[in-house]
Amino acid sequence: MRNILSIAKREIQAYFTSPIAYVVIAVFLLLTGFFFYSLVWWFNSQAMQMAQNPTYFQQININQMVFTPLFHNISIILLLMLPLLTMRLFAEEKKIGTEELLFTSPVSVNQIIFGKYLASLAVLAAMLLLSGLLSIFTFAYGNPQIAPLLNGYLGLFLMGAAFIAVGLFFSSLTENQIVAAILTFGALLLFWVMGWAANAAGGIWQDVLNYLSFFQHFDDMTRGILDTSDVVYYLSFAFFGLFLTHAVIQSRRWR
């Protein structure tokens, strides 16, 4: 565990000694803030109109009208931003020639992978925590339910953890960071749009594509529904990404 934490600490320092982490976090918060402001403004205008009719006014739900669409917007932003966060993890080591030194150290491949993965998860958690500060304003003007709110952020973290595992895998395949980011984005987008393709499919293929789609598993969590099958899906996806990364690194270590 000490080796994993040491590698994670080294990676976190590397993130913040370059502009990558600052730019990714700043753009993420800027876009999230824009969508949050737009949704709150729309919610207020709808609330003022519905206030003239007590029946409709009682049906106003800030979780459904603000946070559910906000979580979907944040998930798209993560799909765009996280490949930029993971592209350097192994690609940079290979390009600057420190990969061989790392692989010949007394640290196991699993410890290297988990250390780098943990560092990216820490940055992701910081991004989500900072974006969560925006929700404080909704408690001043509305009465949001805290459980669906936390469930949505849990879904974002699990989805982000799966995204990072995919990015780690593609970073291990190449020394070019841009190529790693593009491959990660393409793979994530493919799994994202599988839900759309499922609508045109039929029979068992519709069920398969729906199960593989990121969107289908995330939709329930944005509405406050915590299903263990969704949690298992994201954890399995992250595990598979880490497994493929281990296979790539292990094969390169013994060449």
PDB file of C-alpha atoms in Angstrom:
ATOM      1  CA  MET A   1       0.000   0.000   0.000  1.00  0.00           C
ATOM      2  CA  ARG A   2       2.912   2.329   0.740  1.00  0.00           C
ATOM      3  CA  ASN A   3       4.253   1.904  -2.805  1.00  0.00           C
ATOM      4  CA  ILE A   4       0.811   2.625  -4.295  1.00  0.00           C
ATOM      5  CA  LEU A   5       0.473   5.807  -2.238  1.00  0.00           C
ATOM      6  CA  SER A   6       4.013   6.886  -3.164  1.00  0.00           C
ATOM      7  CA  ILE A   7       3.267   6.496  -6.887  1.00  0.00           C
ATOM      8  CA  ALA A   8      -0.089   8.244  -6.469  1.00  0.00           C
ATOM      9  CA  LYS A   9       1.604  11.141  -4.672  1.00  0.00           C
ATOM     10  CA  ARG A  10       4.216  11.383  -7.446  1.00  0.00           C
ATOM     11  CA  GLU A  11       1.501  11.439 -10.116  1.00  0.00           C
ATOM     12  CA  ILE A  12      -0.558  14.072  -8.305  1.00  0.00           C
ATOM     13  CA  GLN A  13       2.546  16.262  -8.037  1.00  0.00           C
ATOM     14  CA  ALA A  14       3.163  15.724 -11.761  1.00  0.00           C
ATOM     15  CA  TYR A  15      -0.413  16.790 -12.521  1.00  0.00           C
ATOM     16  CA  PHE A  16      -0.041  20.066 -10.649  1.00  0.00           C
ATOM     17  CA  THR A  17       3.481  20.919 -11.796  1.00  0.00           C
ATOM     18  CA  SER A  18       2.119  21.075 -15.361  1.00  0.00           C
ATOM     19  CA  PRO A  19      -0.814  23.158 -16.639  1.00  0.00           C
ATOM     20  CA  ILE A  20      -2.886  20.065 -17.571  1.00  0.00           C
ATOM     21  CA  ALA A  21      -4.697  19.584 -14.260  1.00  0.00           C
ATOM     22  CA  TYR A  22      -5.332  23.321 -13.813  1.00  0.00           C
ATOM     23  CA  VAL A  23      -6.728  23.664 -17.350  1.00  0.00           C
ATOM     24  CA  VAL A  24      -8.895  20.519 -17.101  1.00  0.00           C
ATOM     25  CA  ILE A  25     -10.314  21.521 -13.709  1.00  0.00           C
ATOM     26  CA  ALA A  26     -10.868  25.157 -14.751  1.00  0.00           C
ATOM     27  CA  VAL A  27     -12.674  24.234 -17.991  1.00  0.00           C
ATOM     28  CA  PHE A  28     -14.708  21.577 -16.172  1.00  0.00           C
ATOM     29  CA  LEU A  29     -15.844  24.059 -13.502  1.00  0.00           C
ATOM     30  CA  LEU A  30     -16.510  26.796 -16.059  1.00  0.00           C
ATOM     31  CA  LEU A  31     -18.760  24.562 -18.176  1.00  0.00           C
ATOM     32  CA  THR A  32     -20.457  23.055 -15.111  1.00  0.00           C
ATOM     33  CA  GLY A  33     -21.080  26.530 -13.702  1.00  0.00           C
ATOM     34  CA  PHE A  34     -22.563  27.698 -16.996  1.00  0.00           C
ATOM     35  CA  PHE A  35     -24.997  24.762 -17.188  1.00  0.00           C
ATOM     36  CA  PHE A  36     -25.871  25.126 -13.493  1.00  0.00           C
ATOM     37  CA  TYR A  37     -26.632  28.841 -13.862  1.00  0.00           C
ATOM     38  CA  SER A  38     -28.732  28.220 -17.004  1.00  0.00           C
ATOM     39  CA  LEU A  39     -30.761  25.475 -15.329  1.00  0.00           C
ATOM     40  CA  VAL A  40     -31.351  27.496 -12.129  1.00  0.00           C
ATOM     41  CA  TRP A  41     -32.419  30.513 -14.201  1.00  0.00           C
ATOM     42  CA  TRP A  42     -34.851  28.296 -16.161  1.00  0.00           C
ATOM     43  CA  PHE A  43     -36.121  26.723 -12.914  1.00  0.00           C
ATOM     44  CA  ASN A  44     -36.826  30.138 -11.397  1.00  0.00           C
ATOM     45  CA  SER A  45     -38.730  31.305 -14.473  1.00  0.00           C
ATOM     46  CA  GLN A  46     -40.814  28.106 -14.458  1.00  0.00           C
ATOM     47  CA  ALA A  47     -41.453  28.444 -10.714  1.00  0.00           C
ATOM     48  CA  MET A  48     -42.697  32.014 -11.122  1.00  0.00           C
ATOM     49  CA  GLN A  49     -45.134  30.948 -13.838  1.00  0.00           C
ATOM     50  CA  MET A  50     -46.386  27.936 -11.882  1.00  0.00           C
ATOM     51  CA  ALA A  51     -46.793  30.014  -8.692  1.00  0.00           C
ATOM     52  CA  GLN A  52     -49.998  31.375 -10.236  1.00  0.00           C
ATOM     53  CA  ASN A  53     -51.454  27.874 -10.095  1.00  0.00           C
ATOM     54  CA  PRO A  54     -51.062  26.131  -6.690  1.00  0.00           C
ATOM     55  CA  THR A  55     -51.669  22.681  -8.242  1.00  0.00           C
ATOM     56  CA  TYR A  56     -48.760  22.972 -10.659  1.00  0.00           C
ATOM     57  CA  PHE A  57     -46.575  24.786  -8.103  1.00  0.00           C
ATOM     58  CA  GLN A  58     -46.703  21.788  -5.756  1.00  0.00           C
ATOM     59  CA  GLN A  59     -45.316  19.589  -8.536  1.00  0.00           C
ATOM     60  CA  ILE A  60     -42.116  21.607  -8.871  1.00  0.00           C
ATOM     61  CA  ASN A  61     -39.099  19.433  -8.061  1.00  0.00           C
ATOM     62  CA  ILE A  62     -35.678  21.078  -8.133  1.00  0.00           C
ATOM     63  CA  ASN A  63     -33.932  17.702  -8.229  1.00  0.00           C
ATOM     64  CA  GLN A  64     -35.703  16.711 -11.429  1.00  0.00           C
ATOM     65  CA  MET A  65     -35.640  20.142 -13.059  1.00  0.00           C
ATOM     66  CA  VAL A  66     -32.083  21.206 -12.174  1.00  0.00           C
ATOM     67  CA  PHE A  67     -29.896  18.358 -10.979  1.00  0.00           C
ATOM     68  CA  THR A  68     -31.011  15.522 -13.282  1.00  0.00           C
ATOM     69  CA  PRO A  69     -30.183  17.487 -16.483  1.00  0.00           C
ATOM     70  CA  LEU A  70     -27.086  18.945 -14.769  1.00  0.00           C
ATOM     71  CA  PHE A  71     -25.705  15.463 -14.033  1.00  0.00           C
ATOM     72  CA  HIS A  72     -26.200  14.482 -17.681  1.00  0.00           C
ATOM     73  CA  ASN A  73     -24.360  17.614 -18.800  1.00  0.00           C
ATOM     74  CA  ILE A  74     -21.507  16.933 -16.353  1.00  0.00           C
ATOM     75  CA  SER A  75     -21.196  13.361 -17.638  1.00  0.00           C
ATOM     76  CA  ILE A  76     -20.664  14.726 -21.184  1.00  0.00           C
ATOM     77  CA  ILE A  77     -18.050  17.173 -19.861  1.00  0.00           C
ATOM     78  CA  LEU A  78     -16.238  14.297 -18.116  1.00  0.00           C
ATOM     79  CA  LEU A  79     -16.270  12.324 -21.361  1.00  0.00           C
ATOM     80  CA  LEU A  80     -14.437  15.253 -22.981  1.00  0.00           C
ATOM     81  CA  MET A  81     -12.103  16.159 -20.110  1.00  0.00           C
ATOM     82  CA  LEU A  82     -10.960  12.864 -18.566  1.00  0.00           C
ATOM     83  CA  PRO A  83      -9.092  11.604 -21.678  1.00  0.00           C
ATOM     84  CA  LEU A  84      -6.922  14.722 -21.292  1.00  0.00           C
ATOM     85  CA  LEU A  85      -6.247  13.753 -17.695  1.00  0.00           C
ATOM     86  CA  THR A  86      -5.264  10.149 -18.426  1.00  0.00           C
ATOM     87  CA  MET A  87      -3.374  10.587 -21.697  1.00  0.00           C
ATOM     88  CA  ARG A  88       0.001  11.196 -20.050  1.00  0.00           C
ATOM     89  CA  LEU A  89      -0.049   8.469 -17.365  1.00  0.00           C
ATOM     90  CA  PHE A  90       1.960   5.847 -19.293  1.00  0.00           C
ATOM     91  CA  ALA A  91       2.502   7.594 -22.646  1.00  0.00           C
ATOM     92  CA  GLU A  92       4.753  10.232 -21.067  1.00  0.00           C
ATOM     93  CA  GLU A  93       6.835   7.608 -19.203  1.00  0.00           C
ATOM     94  CA  LYS A  94       7.438   5.846 -22.497  1.00  0.00           C
ATOM     95  CA  LYS A  95       8.297   8.999 -24.419  1.00  0.00           C
ATOM     96  CA  ILE A  96      10.805  10.477 -21.948  1.00  0.00           C
ATOM     97  CA  GLY A  97      12.412   7.078 -21.304  1.00  0.00           C
ATOM     98  CA  THR A  98      11.507   6.620 -17.614  1.00  0.00           C
ATOM     99  CA  GLU A  99       9.303   3.604 -18.371  1.00  0.00           C
ATOM    100  CA  GLU A 100      12.189   1.132 -18.235  1.00  0.00           C
ATOM    101  CA  LEU A 101      13.431   2.597 -14.973  1.00  0.00           C
ATOM    102  CA  LEU A 102       9.931   2.318 -13.498  1.00  0.00           C
ATOM    103  CA  PHE A 103       9.460  -1.285 -14.638  1.00  0.00           C
ATOM    104  CA  THR A 104      12.847  -2.423 -13.289  1.00  0.00           C
ATOM    105  CA  SER A 105      12.169  -0.911  -9.862  1.00  0.00           C
ATOM    106  CA  PRO A 106      11.119  -3.216  -7.001  1.00  0.00           C
ATOM    107  CA  VAL A 107       7.523  -2.040  -7.452  1.00  0.00           C
ATOM    108  CA  SER A 108       5.036  -4.510  -8.924  1.00  0.00           C
ATOM    109  CA  VAL A 109       3.011  -3.791 -12.062  1.00  0.00           C
ATOM    110  CA  ASN A 110      -0.190  -3.809 -10.024  1.00  0.00           C
ATOM    111  CA  GLN A 111       1.216  -1.196  -7.652  1.00  0.00           C
ATOM    112  CA  ILE A 112       2.265   1.031 -10.573  1.00  0.00           C
ATOM    113  CA  ILE A 113      -1.166   0.779 -12.207  1.00  0.00           C
ATOM    114  CA  PHE A 114      -3.134   1.306  -8.988  1.00  0.00           C
ATOM    115  CA  GLY A 115      -0.902   4.221  -7.985  1.00  0.00           C
ATOM    116  CA  LYS A 116      -1.501   6.039 -11.262  1.00  0.00           C
ATOM    117  CA  TYR A 117      -5.208   5.121 -11.187  1.00  0.00           C
ATOM    118  CA  LEU A 118      -5.568   6.404  -7.619  1.00  0.00           C
ATOM    119  CA  ALA A 119      -3.959   9.730  -8.562  1.00  0.00           C
ATOM    120  CA  SER A 120      -6.464  10.261 -11.382  1.00  0.00           C
ATOM    121  CA  LEU A 121      -9.353   9.288  -9.104  1.00  0.00           C
ATOM    122  CA  ALA A 122      -8.168  11.880  -6.574  1.00  0.00           C
ATOM    123  CA  VAL A 123      -8.236  14.612  -9.234  1.00  0.00           C
ATOM    124  CA  LEU A 124     -11.691  13.439 -10.366  1.00  0.00           C
ATOM    125  CA  ALA A 125     -12.962  13.526  -6.763  1.00  0.00           C
ATOM    126  CA  ALA A 126     -11.592  17.077  -6.351  1.00  0.00           C
ATOM    127  CA  MET A 127     -13.369  18.162  -9.555  1.00  0.00           C
ATOM    128  CA  LEU A 128     -16.699  16.728  -8.387  1.00  0.00           C
ATOM    129  CA  LEU A 129     -16.345  18.153  -4.872  1.00  0.00           C
ATOM    130  CA  LEU A 130     -15.681  21.624  -6.265  1.00  0.00           C
ATOM    131  CA  SER A 131     -18.684  21.346  -8.606  1.00  0.00           C
ATOM    132  CA  GLY A 132     -20.789  20.157  -5.649  1.00  0.00           C
ATOM    133  CA  LEU A 133     -20.250  23.526  -3.960  1.00  0.00           C
ATOM    134  CA  LEU A 134     -22.645  24.992  -6.530  1.00  0.00           C
ATOM    135  CA  SER A 135     -25.495  22.958  -5.036  1.00  0.00           C
ATOM    136  CA  ILE A 136     -25.190  24.982  -1.817  1.00  0.00           C
ATOM    137  CA  PHE A 137     -26.949  27.859  -3.595  1.00  0.00           C
ATOM    138  CA  THR A 138     -29.978  25.673  -4.339  1.00  0.00           C
ATOM    139  CA  PHE A 139     -30.519  25.076  -0.621  1.00  0.00           C
ATOM    140  CA  ALA A 140     -30.832  28.842  -0.191  1.00  0.00           C
ATOM    141  CA  TYR A 141     -33.587  29.161  -2.814  1.00  0.00           C
ATOM    142  CA  GLY A 142     -35.222  25.725  -2.837  1.00  0.00           C
ATOM    143  CA  ASN A 143     -35.578  22.492  -0.949  1.00  0.00           C
ATOM    144  CA  PRO A 144     -33.596  19.839  -2.851  1.00  0.00           C
ATOM    145  CA  GLN A 145     -33.500  16.274  -1.559  1.00  0.00           C
ATOM    146  CA  ILE A 146     -30.010  15.350  -0.428  1.00  0.00           C
ATOM    147  CA  ALA A 147     -30.221  11.576  -1.153  1.00  0.00           C
ATOM    148  CA  PRO A 148     -30.841  11.884  -4.944  1.00  0.00           C
ATOM    149  CA  LEU A 149     -28.161  14.573  -5.031  1.00  0.00           C
ATOM    150  CA  LEU A 150     -25.552  12.289  -3.445  1.00  0.00           C
ATOM    151  CA  ASN A 151     -26.702   9.400  -5.646  1.00  0.00           C
ATOM    152  CA  GLY A 152     -26.107  11.489  -8.766  1.00  0.00           C
ATOM    153  CA  TYR A 153     -22.595  12.398  -7.648  1.00  0.00           C
ATOM    154  CA  LEU A 154     -21.910   8.732  -6.834  1.00  0.00           C
ATOM    155  CA  GLY A 155     -22.948   7.895 -10.400  1.00  0.00           C
ATOM    156  CA  LEU A 156     -20.629  10.578 -11.780  1.00  0.00           C
ATOM    157  CA  PHE A 157     -17.718   9.254  -9.726  1.00  0.00           C
ATOM    158  CA  LEU A 158     -18.310   5.641 -10.773  1.00  0.00           C
ATOM    159  CA  MET A 159     -18.668   6.636 -14.402  1.00  0.00           C
ATOM    160  CA  GLY A 160     -15.510   8.754 -14.162  1.00  0.00           C
ATOM    161  CA  ALA A 161     -13.651   5.818 -12.572  1.00  0.00           C
ATOM    162  CA  ALA A 162     -14.621   3.666 -15.571  1.00  0.00           C
ATOM    163  CA  PHE A 163     -13.545   6.443 -17.979  1.00  0.00           C
ATOM    164  CA  ILE A 164     -10.152   6.721 -16.250  1.00  0.00           C
ATOM    165  CA  ALA A 165      -9.551   2.962 -16.455  1.00  0.00           C
ATOM    166  CA  VAL A 166     -10.194   3.095 -20.211  1.00  0.00           C
ATOM    167  CA  GLY A 167      -7.867   6.088 -20.529  1.00  0.00           C
ATOM    168  CA  LEU A 168      -5.159   4.302 -18.554  1.00  0.00           C
ATOM    169  CA  PHE A 169      -5.363   1.367 -20.968  1.00  0.00           C
ATOM    170  CA  PHE A 170      -4.992   3.497 -24.097  1.00  0.00           C
ATOM    171  CA  SER A 171      -2.165   5.494 -22.509  1.00  0.00           C
ATOM    172  CA  SER A 172      -0.292   2.218 -22.005  1.00  0.00           C
ATOM    173  CA  LEU A 173      -0.513   1.434 -25.742  1.00  0.00           C
ATOM    174  CA  THR A 174       1.309   4.459 -27.153  1.00  0.00           C
ATOM    175  CA  GLU A 175       3.929   7.095 -26.385  1.00  0.00           C
ATOM    176  CA  ASN A 176       1.870   9.790 -28.091  1.00  0.00           C
ATOM    177  CA  GLN A 177      -0.399  11.525 -25.591  1.00  0.00           C
ATOM    178  CA  ILE A 178      -2.687  13.018 -28.255  1.00  0.00           C
ATOM    179  CA  VAL A 179      -3.243   9.589 -29.797  1.00  0.00           C
ATOM    180  CA  ALA A 180      -4.025   8.160 -26.351  1.00  0.00           C
ATOM    181  CA  ALA A 181      -6.580  10.924 -25.695  1.00  0.00           C
ATOM    182  CA  ILE A 182      -8.273  10.497 -29.092  1.00  0.00           C
ATOM    183  CA  LEU A 183      -8.496   6.707 -28.720  1.00  0.00           C
ATOM    184  CA  THR A 184      -9.939   7.079 -25.223  1.00  0.00           C
ATOM    185  CA  PHE A 185     -12.509   9.631 -26.352  1.00  0.00           C
ATOM    186  CA  GLY A 186     -13.523   7.470 -29.321  1.00  0.00           C
ATOM    187  CA  ALA A 187     -13.949   4.353 -27.182  1.00  0.00           C
ATOM    188  CA  LEU A 188     -15.969   6.201 -24.519  1.00  0.00           C
ATOM    189  CA  LEU A 189     -18.161   7.847 -27.143  1.00  0.00           C
ATOM    190  CA  LEU A 190     -18.820   4.459 -28.725  1.00  0.00           C
ATOM    191  CA  PHE A 191     -20.078   3.021 -25.440  1.00  0.00           C
ATOM    192  CA  TRP A 192     -22.081   6.209 -24.859  1.00  0.00           C
ATOM    193  CA  VAL A 193     -24.033   6.035 -28.131  1.00  0.00           C
ATOM    194  CA  MET A 194     -24.772   2.329 -27.862  1.00  0.00           C
ATOM    195  CA  GLY A 195     -28.017   3.309 -26.154  1.00  0.00           C
ATOM    196  CA  TRP A 196     -29.074   5.161 -29.312  1.00  0.00           C
ATOM    197  CA  ALA A 197     -28.181   2.174 -31.492  1.00  0.00           C
ATOM    198  CA  ALA A 198     -30.249  -0.051 -29.204  1.00  0.00           C
ATOM    199  CA  ASN A 199     -33.370   1.863 -30.189  1.00  0.00           C
ATOM    200  CA  ALA A 200     -32.918   0.709 -33.783  1.00  0.00           C
ATOM    201  CA  ALA A 201     -31.998  -2.861 -32.831  1.00  0.00           C
ATOM    202  CA  GLY A 202     -34.352  -5.594 -31.841  1.00  0.00           C
ATOM    203  CA  GLY A 203     -34.477  -8.760 -29.797  1.00  0.00           C
ATOM    204  CA  ILE A 204     -31.460  -9.755 -27.783  1.00  0.00           C
ATOM    205  CA  TRP A 205     -29.228  -7.141 -29.454  1.00  0.00           C
ATOM    206  CA  GLN A 206     -31.347  -4.368 -27.994  1.00  0.00           C
ATOM    207  CA  ASP A 207     -30.834  -5.782 -24.493  1.00  0.00           C
ATOM    208  CA  VAL A 208     -27.084  -6.255 -25.077  1.00  0.00           C
ATOM    209  CA  LEU A 209     -26.544  -2.723 -26.413  1.00  0.00           C
ATOM    210  CA  ASN A 210     -28.647  -1.213 -23.633  1.00  0.00           C
ATOM    211  CA  TYR A 211     -26.585  -3.072 -21.032  1.00  0.00           C
ATOM    212  CA  LEU A 212     -23.271  -1.964 -22.558  1.00  0.00           C
ATOM    213  CA  SER A 213     -24.327   1.690 -22.853  1.00  0.00           C
ATOM    214  CA  PHE A 214     -22.975   4.149 -20.271  1.00  0.00           C
ATOM    215  CA  PHE A 215     -26.113   6.232 -20.611  1.00  0.00           C
ATOM    216  CA  GLN A 216     -28.610   3.534 -19.625  1.00  0.00           C
ATOM    217  CA  HIS A 217     -26.820   2.806 -16.345  1.00  0.00           C
ATOM    218  CA  PHE A 218     -26.328   6.457 -15.494  1.00  0.00           C
ATOM    219  CA  ASP A 219     -29.882   7.639 -16.185  1.00  0.00           C
ATOM    220  CA  ASP A 220     -31.411   5.918 -13.162  1.00  0.00           C
ATOM    221  CA  MET A 221     -28.713   7.250 -10.829  1.00  0.00           C
ATOM    222  CA  THR A 222     -29.427  10.856 -11.890  1.00  0.00           C
ATOM    223  CA  ARG A 223     -33.020  10.330 -10.772  1.00  0.00           C
ATOM    224  CA  GLY A 224     -32.017   9.053  -7.338  1.00  0.00           C
ATOM    225  CA  ILE A 225     -32.385   5.333  -8.086  1.00  0.00           C
ATOM    226  CA  LEU A 226     -29.483   3.274  -6.741  1.00  0.00           C
ATOM    227  CA  ASP A 227     -29.452  -0.140  -8.433  1.00  0.00           C
ATOM    228  CA  THR A 228     -26.617  -2.515  -7.545  1.00  0.00           C
ATOM    229  CA  SER A 229     -26.509  -3.730 -11.173  1.00  0.00           C
ATOM    230  CA  ASP A 230     -25.485  -0.202 -12.246  1.00  0.00           C
ATOM    231  CA  VAL A 231     -22.749  -0.091  -9.596  1.00  0.00           C
ATOM    232  CA  VAL A 232     -21.525  -3.553 -10.642  1.00  0.00           C
ATOM    233  CA  TYR A 233     -21.478  -2.440 -14.291  1.00  0.00           C
ATOM    234  CA  TYR A 234     -19.193   0.546 -13.647  1.00  0.00           C
ATOM    235  CA  LEU A 235     -16.924  -1.399 -11.269  1.00  0.00           C
ATOM    236  CA  SER A 236     -16.665  -4.249 -13.808  1.00  0.00           C
ATOM    237  CA  PHE A 237     -15.867  -1.782 -16.571  1.00  0.00           C
ATOM    238  CA  ALA A 238     -13.122  -0.176 -14.462  1.00  0.00           C
ATOM    239  CA  PHE A 239     -11.724  -3.594 -13.511  1.00  0.00           C
ATOM    240  CA  PHE A 240     -11.643  -4.678 -17.161  1.00  0.00           C
ATOM    241  CA  GLY A 241      -9.792  -1.505 -18.146  1.00  0.00           C
ATOM    242  CA  LEU A 242      -7.215  -2.059 -15.402  1.00  0.00           C
ATOM    243  CA  PHE A 243      -6.895  -5.731 -16.378  1.00  0.00           C
ATOM    244  CA  LEU A 244      -6.132  -4.805 -20.001  1.00  0.00           C
ATOM    245  CA  THR A 245      -3.609  -2.219 -18.813  1.00  0.00           C
ATOM    246  CA  HIS A 246      -1.921  -4.852 -16.651  1.00  0.00           C
ATOM    247  CA  ALA A 247      -1.736  -7.237 -19.624  1.00  0.00           C
ATOM    248  CA  VAL A 248      -0.107  -4.559 -21.823  1.00  0.00           C
ATOM    249  CA  ILE A 249       2.427  -3.477 -19.185  1.00  0.00           C
ATOM    250  CA  GLN A 250       3.254  -7.041 -18.169  1.00  0.00           C
ATOM    251  CA  SER A 251       3.909  -8.070 -21.766  1.00  0.00           C
ATOM    252  CA  ARG A 252       6.173  -5.039 -22.307  1.00  0.00           C
ATOM    253  CA  ARG A 253       8.052  -5.646 -19.050  1.00  0.00           C
ATOM    254  CA  TRP A 254       9.232  -9.085 -20.104  1.00  0.00           C
ATOM    255  CA  ARG A 255      10.269  -8.219 -23.667  1.00  0.00           C
TER     256      ARG A 255
END
